[in-house]
Short mmCIF file of C-alpha atoms and ligand atoms in Angstrom, two decimals:
data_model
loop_
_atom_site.label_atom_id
_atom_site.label_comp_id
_atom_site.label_asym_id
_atom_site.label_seq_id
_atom_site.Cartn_x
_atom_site.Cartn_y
_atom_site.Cartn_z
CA UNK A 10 0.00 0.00 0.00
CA UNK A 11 1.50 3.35 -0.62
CA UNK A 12 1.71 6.76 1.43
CA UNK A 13 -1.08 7.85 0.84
CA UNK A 14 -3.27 5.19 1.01
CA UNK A 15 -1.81 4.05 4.09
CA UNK A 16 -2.64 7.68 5.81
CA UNK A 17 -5.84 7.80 4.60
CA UNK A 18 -7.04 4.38 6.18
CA UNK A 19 -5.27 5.67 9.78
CA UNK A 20 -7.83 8.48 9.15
CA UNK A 21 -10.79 6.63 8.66
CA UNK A 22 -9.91 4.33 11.34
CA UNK A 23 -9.19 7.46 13.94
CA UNK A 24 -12.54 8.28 12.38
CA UNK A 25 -14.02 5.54 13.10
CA UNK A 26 -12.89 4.93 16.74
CA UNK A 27 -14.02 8.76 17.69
CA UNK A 28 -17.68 7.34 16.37
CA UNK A 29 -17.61 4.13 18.42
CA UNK A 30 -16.52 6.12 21.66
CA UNK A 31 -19.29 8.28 21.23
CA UNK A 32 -21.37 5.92 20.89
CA UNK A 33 -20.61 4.05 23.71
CA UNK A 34 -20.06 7.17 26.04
CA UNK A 35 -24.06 7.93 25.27
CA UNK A 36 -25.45 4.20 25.52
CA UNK A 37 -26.01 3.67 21.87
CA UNK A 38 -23.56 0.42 21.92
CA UNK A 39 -22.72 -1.30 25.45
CA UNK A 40 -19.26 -2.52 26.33
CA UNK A 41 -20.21 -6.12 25.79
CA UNK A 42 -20.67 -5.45 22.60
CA UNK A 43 -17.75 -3.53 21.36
CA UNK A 44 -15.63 -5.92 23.68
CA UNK A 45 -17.64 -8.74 21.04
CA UNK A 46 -16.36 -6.70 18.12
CA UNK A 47 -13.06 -6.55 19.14
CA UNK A 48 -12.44 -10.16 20.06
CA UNK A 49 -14.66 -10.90 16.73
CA UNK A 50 -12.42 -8.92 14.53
CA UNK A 51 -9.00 -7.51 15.74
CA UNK A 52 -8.80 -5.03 13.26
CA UNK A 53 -11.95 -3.41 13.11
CA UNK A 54 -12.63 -0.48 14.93
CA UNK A 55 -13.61 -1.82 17.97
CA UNK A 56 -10.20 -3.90 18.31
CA UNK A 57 -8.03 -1.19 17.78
CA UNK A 58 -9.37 0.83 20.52
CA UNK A 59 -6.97 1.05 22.80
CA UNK A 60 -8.15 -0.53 26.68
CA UNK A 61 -8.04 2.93 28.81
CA UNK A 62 -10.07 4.75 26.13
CA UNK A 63 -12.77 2.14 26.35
CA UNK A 64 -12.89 2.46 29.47
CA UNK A 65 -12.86 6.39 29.71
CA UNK A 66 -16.03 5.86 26.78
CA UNK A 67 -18.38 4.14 29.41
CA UNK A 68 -20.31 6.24 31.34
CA UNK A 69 -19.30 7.67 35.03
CA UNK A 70 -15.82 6.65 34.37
CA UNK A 71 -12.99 8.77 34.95
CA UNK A 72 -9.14 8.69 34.78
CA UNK A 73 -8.96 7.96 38.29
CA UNK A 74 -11.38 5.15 38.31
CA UNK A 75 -10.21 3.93 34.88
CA UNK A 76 -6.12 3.45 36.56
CA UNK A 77 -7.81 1.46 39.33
CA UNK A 78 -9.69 -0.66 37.16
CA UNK A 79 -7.07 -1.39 34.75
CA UNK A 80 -4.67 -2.56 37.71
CA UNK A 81 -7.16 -4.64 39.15
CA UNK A 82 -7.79 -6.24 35.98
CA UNK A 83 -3.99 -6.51 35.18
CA UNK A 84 -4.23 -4.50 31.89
CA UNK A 85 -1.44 -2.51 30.36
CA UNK A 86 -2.48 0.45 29.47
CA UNK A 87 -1.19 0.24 26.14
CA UNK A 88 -3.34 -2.61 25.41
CA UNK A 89 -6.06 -2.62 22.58
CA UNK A 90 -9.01 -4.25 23.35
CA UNK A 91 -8.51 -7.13 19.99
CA UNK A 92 -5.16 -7.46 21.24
CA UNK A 93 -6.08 -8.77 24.81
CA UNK A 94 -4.66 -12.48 26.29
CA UNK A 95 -7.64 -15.00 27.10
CA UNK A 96 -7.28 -14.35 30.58
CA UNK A 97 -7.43 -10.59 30.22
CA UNK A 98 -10.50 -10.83 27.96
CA UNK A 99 -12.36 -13.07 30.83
CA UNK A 100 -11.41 -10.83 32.97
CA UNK A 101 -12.79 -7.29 31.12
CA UNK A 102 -15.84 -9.12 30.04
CA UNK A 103 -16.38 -10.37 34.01
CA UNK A 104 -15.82 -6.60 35.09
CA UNK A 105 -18.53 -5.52 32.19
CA UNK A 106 -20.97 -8.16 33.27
CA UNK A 107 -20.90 -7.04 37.08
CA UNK A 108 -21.68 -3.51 36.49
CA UNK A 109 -24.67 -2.08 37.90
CA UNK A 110 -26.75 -1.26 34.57
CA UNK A 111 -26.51 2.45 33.93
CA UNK A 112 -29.64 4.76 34.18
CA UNK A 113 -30.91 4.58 30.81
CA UNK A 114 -30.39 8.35 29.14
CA UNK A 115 -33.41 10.41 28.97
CA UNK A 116 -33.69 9.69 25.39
CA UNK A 117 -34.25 6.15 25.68
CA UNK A 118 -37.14 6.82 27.54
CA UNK A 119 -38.65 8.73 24.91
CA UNK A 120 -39.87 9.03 21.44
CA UNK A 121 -39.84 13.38 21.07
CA UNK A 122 -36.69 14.22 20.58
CA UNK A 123 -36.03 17.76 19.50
CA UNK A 124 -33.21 19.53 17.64
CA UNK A 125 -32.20 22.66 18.23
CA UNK A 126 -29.08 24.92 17.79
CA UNK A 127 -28.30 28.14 16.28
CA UNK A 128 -28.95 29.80 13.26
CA UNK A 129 -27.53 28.27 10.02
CA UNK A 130 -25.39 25.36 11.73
CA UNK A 131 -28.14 22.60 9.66
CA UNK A 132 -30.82 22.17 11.33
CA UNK A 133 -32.90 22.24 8.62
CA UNK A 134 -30.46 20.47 5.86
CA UNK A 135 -29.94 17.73 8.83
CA UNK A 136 -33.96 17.15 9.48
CA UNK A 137 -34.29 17.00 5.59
CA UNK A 138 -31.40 14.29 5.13
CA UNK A 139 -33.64 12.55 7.63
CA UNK A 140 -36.95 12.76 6.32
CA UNK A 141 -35.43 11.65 3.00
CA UNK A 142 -33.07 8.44 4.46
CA UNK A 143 -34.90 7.56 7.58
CA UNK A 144 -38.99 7.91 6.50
CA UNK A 145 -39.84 6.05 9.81
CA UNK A 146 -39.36 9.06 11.90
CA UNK A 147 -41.69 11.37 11.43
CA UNK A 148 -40.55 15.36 10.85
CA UNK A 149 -42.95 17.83 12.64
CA UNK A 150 -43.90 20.51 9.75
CA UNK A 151 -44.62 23.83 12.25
CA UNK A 152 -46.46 26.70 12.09
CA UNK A 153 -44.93 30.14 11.48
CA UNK A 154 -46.05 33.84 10.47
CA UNK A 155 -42.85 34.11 8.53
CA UNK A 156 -43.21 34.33 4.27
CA UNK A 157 -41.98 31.33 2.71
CA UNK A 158 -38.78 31.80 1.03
CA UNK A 159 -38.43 30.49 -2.45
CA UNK A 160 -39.35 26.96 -3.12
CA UNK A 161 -40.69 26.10 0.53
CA UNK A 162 -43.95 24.40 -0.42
CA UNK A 163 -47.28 25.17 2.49
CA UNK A 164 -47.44 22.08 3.83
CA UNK A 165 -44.28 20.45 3.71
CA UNK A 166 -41.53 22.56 4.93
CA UNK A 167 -44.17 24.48 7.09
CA UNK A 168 -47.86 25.87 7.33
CA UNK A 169 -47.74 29.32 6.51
CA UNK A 170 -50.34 31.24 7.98
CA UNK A 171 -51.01 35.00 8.84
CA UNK A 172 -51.25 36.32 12.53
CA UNK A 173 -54.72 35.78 12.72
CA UNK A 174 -54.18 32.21 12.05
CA UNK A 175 -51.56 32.21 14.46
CA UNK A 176 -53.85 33.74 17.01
CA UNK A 177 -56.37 30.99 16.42
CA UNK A 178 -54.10 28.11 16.67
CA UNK A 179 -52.65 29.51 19.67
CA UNK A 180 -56.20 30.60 21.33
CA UNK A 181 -57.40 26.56 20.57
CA UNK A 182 -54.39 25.18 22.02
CA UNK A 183 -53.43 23.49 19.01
CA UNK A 184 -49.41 24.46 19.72
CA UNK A 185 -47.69 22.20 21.92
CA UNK A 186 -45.04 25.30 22.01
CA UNK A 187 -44.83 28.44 20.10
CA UNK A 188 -42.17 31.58 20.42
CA UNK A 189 -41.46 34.47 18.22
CA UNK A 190 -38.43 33.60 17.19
CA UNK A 191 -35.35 36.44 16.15
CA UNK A 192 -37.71 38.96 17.82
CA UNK A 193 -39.38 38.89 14.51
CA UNK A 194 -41.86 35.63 13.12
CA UNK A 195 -43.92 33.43 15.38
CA UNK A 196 -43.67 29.75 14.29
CA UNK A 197 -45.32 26.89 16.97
CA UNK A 198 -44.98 23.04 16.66
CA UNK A 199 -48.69 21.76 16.02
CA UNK A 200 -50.17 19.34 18.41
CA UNK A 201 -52.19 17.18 16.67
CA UNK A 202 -50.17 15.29 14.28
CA UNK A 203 -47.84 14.94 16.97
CA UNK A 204 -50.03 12.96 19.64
CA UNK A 205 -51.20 10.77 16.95
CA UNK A 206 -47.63 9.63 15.74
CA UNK A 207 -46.45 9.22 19.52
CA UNK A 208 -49.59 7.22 20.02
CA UNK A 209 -48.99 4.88 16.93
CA UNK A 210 -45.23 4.13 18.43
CA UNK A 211 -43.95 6.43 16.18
CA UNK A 212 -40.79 8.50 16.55
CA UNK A 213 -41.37 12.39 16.31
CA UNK A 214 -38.30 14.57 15.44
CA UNK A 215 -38.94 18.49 16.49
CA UNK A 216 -36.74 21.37 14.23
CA UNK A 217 -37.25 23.99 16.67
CA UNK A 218 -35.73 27.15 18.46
CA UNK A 219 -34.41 27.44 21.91
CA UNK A 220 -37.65 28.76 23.44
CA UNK A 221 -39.33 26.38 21.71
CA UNK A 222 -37.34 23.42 23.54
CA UNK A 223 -37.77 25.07 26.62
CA UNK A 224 -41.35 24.35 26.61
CA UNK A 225 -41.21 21.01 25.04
CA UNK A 226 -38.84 19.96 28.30
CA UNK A 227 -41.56 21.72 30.57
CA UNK A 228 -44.39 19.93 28.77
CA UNK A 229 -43.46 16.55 27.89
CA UNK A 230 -40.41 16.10 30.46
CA UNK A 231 -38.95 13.03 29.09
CA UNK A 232 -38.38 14.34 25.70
CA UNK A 233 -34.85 14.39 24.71
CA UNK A 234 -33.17 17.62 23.92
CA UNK A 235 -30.40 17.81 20.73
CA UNK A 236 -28.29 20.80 19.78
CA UNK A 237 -26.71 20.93 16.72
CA UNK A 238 -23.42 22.72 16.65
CA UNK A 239 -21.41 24.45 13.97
CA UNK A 240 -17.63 22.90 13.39
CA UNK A 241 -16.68 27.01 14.44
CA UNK A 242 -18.31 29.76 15.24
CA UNK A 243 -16.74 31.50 11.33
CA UNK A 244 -18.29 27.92 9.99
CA UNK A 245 -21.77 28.91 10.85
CA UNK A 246 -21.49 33.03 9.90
CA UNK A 247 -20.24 31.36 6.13
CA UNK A 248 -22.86 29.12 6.03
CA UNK A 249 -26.03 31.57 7.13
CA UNK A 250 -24.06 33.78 4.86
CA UNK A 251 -23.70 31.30 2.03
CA UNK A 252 -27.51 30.18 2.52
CA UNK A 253 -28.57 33.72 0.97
CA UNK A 254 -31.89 33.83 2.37
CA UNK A 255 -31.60 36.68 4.73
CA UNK A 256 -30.17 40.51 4.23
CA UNK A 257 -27.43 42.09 6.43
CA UNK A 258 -30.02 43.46 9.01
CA UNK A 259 -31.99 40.10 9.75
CA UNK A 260 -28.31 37.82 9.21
CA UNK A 261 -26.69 40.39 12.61
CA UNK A 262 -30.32 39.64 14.08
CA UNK A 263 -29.78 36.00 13.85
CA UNK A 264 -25.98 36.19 14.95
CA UNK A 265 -27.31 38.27 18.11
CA UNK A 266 -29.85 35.06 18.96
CA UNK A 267 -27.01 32.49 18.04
CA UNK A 268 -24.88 33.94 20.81
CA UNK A 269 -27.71 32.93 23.19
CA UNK A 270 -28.65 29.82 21.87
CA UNK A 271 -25.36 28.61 22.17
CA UNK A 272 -24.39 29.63 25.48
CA UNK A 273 -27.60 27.47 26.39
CA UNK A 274 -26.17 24.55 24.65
CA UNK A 275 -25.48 22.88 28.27
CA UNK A 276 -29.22 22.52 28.99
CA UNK A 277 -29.49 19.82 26.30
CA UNK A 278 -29.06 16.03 26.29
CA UNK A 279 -27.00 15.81 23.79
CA UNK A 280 -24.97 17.81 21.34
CA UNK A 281 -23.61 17.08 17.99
CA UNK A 282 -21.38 18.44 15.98
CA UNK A 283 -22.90 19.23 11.99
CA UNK A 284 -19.48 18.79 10.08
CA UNK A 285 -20.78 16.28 7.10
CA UNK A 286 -24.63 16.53 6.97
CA UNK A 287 -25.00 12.67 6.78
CA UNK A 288 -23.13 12.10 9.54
CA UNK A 289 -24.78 14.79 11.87
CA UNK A 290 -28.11 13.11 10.74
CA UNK A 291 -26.94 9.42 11.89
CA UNK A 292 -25.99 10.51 15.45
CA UNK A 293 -29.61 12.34 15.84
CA UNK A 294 -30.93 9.31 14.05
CA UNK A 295 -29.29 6.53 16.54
CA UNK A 296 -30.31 8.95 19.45
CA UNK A 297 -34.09 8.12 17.81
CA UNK A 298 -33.09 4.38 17.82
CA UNK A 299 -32.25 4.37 21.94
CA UNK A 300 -35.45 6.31 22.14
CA UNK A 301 -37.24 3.79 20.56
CA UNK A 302 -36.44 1.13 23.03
CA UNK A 303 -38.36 0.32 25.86
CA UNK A 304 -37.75 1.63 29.18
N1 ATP B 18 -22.63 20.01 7.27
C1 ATP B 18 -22.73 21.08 6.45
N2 ATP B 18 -21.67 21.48 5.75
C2 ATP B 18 -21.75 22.56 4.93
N3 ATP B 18 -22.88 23.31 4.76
C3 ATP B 18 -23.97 22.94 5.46
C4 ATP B 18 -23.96 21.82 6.34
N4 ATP B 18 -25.19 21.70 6.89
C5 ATP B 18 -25.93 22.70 6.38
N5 ATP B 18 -25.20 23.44 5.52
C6 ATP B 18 -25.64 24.64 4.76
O1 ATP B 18 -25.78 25.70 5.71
C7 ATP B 18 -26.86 26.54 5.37
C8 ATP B 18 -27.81 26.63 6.55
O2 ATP B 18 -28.45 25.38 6.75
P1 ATP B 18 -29.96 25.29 7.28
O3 ATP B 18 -30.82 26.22 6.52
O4 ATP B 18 -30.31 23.86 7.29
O5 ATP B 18 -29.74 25.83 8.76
P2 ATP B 18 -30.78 25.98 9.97
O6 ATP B 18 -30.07 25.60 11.20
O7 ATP B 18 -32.05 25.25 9.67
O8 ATP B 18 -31.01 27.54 9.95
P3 ATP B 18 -32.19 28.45 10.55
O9 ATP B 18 -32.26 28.22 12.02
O10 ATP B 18 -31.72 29.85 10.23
O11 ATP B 18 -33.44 28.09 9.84
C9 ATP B 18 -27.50 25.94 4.12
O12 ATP B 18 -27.03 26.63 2.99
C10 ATP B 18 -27.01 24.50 4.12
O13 ATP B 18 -26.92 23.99 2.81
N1 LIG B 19 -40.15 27.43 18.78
C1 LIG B 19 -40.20 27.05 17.50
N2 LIG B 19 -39.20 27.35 16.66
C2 LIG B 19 -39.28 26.93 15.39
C3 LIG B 19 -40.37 26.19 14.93
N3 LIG B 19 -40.17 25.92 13.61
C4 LIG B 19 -38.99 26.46 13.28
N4 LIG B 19 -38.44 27.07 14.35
C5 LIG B 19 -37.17 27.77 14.42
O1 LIG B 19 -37.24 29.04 13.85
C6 LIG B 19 -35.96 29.45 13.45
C7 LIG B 19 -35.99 30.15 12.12
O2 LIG B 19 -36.44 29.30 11.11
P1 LIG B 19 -36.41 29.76 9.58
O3 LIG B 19 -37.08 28.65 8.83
O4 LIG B 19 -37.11 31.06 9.50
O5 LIG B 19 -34.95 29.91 9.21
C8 LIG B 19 -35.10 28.20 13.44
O6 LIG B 19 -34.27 28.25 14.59
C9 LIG B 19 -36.09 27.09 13.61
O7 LIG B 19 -35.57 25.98 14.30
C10 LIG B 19 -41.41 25.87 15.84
O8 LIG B 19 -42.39 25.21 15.52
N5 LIG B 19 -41.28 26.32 17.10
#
């Protein structure tokens, strides 16, 4: 294999590893099941993960409690979990079996999850990729006062109604949350179709603002909460500027409300990163998968 080849495969596997720690550090995958991987296949990404890291991955462990564990268990810490003796393995897998199971996250106890973040990072682009790849979840299509921009079709990338409308749907209780959001448009998440989905053991994905999630936590407690974050802060100002749906005056509006929004990223569940769209979309969509399974 040449140079290049050879450095882009470390890549993908670095890549890959990041992914499976995630994964494991928010209960997507258990350790019994990477530690299967890894005896299963050496190589793979699981494998090559080196011991401390996996343990670091699991939940409520730290550095300290990760030294003592690998000297009880007699690990080196340069180990990689493929690369373990027989004795080793029995002995991980032992450790793994007698822990007490880990509160399940809030999102596996639900089936709302809701993504929020700031202006421009993708929420929109990520929901889409979703709708399109994963048709089992279904995409709430809100409310708003705003004008559509072109191509958004009534109906499918919202309902777009005048304040009077709004008032109604507001005065009937039809939102399960509403906010005006930018100081500018109202736009509220309609109740109905919601309810229905939830009640048919449906998943429910919620494109919202901060406000908006706000409520949602209020009302329906043990919906989980995503935020969506730009790779860097001049990442998101390129792509809101790149978008071209907005002048100067309501682009510095919706910089001023990003500010907010993300210094309020730490009352979410989770948070994930929107570098590669498809990507982005498959850590919401596995956070949808733990939500699916029973409590
Ligand atoms: N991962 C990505 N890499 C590069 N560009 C992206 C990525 N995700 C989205 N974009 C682009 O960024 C712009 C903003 O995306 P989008 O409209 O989905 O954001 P949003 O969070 O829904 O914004 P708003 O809250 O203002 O409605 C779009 O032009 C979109 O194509
Ligand atoms: N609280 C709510 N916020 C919503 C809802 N639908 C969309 N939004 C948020 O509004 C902004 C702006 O959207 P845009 O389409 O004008 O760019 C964005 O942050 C959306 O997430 C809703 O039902 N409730």
């Amino acid at each position: 294999m040449d140079r290049a080849a050879a450095s882009r495969r470390a890549v993908e596997a670095r890549r890959a590893r990041a992914s499976l720690k995630r994964d494991l550090s928010t209960r997507v995958i258990s350790g019994q099941e990477v530690l299967r991987r890894a005896l299963a296949d050496p190589a793979s990404a699981a494998g090559t993960l080196r011991v401390p890291e996996f343990l670091t991955s699991l939940p409520a462990i730290g550095e300290g409690k990760r030294d003592r564990i690998l000297a009880e268990l007699g690990i080196s810490p340069v180990k990689r979990l493929g690369g373990l003796g027989v004795r080793q393995r029995a002995a991980l897998q032992e450790w793994l079996d007698g822990r007490l199971p880990e509160p399940q996250p809030r999102a596996a106890r639900s089936r709302l999850l809701v993504l929020a973040g700031p202006t421009a990072v993708g929420k929109g682009t990520v929901a889409a990729h979703i709708q399109e790849h994963y048709p089992e979840i279904l995409l709430s299509v809100s409310a708003t006062t705003r004008p559509p921009r072109p191509g958004e079709v009534d109906g499918t990338h919202y309902f777009f109604v005048d304040d009077a409308a709004f008032d109604e749907l507001v005065a009937r209780g039809e939102l399960l949350e509403w906010a005006t959001v930018h100081n500018k448009y109202r736009y509220g998440t309609p109740r109905g179709p919601i309810e229905r989905a939830l009640a048919d053991g449906r998943t429910v994905l919620l494109e919202i603002d901060l406000q908006g999630a706000r409520q949602v936590r209020a009302a329906a407690p043990d919906a989980a909460l995503v935020f969506l974050l730009p790779p860097s802060w001049d990442e998101l100002v390129q792509r809101l500027v790149g978008r071209g749906t907005e002048d100067a005056e309501e682009r510095a509006r919706r910089l001023r409300t990003a500010r907010v929004e993300l210094a309020a990223q730490g009352e979410f569940d989770y948070r994930v990163v929107n570098a590669e769209v498809a990507e982005a979309a498959r850590e919401v969509v596995e956070l949808t998968k733990a939500s699916a399974r029973p409590s």
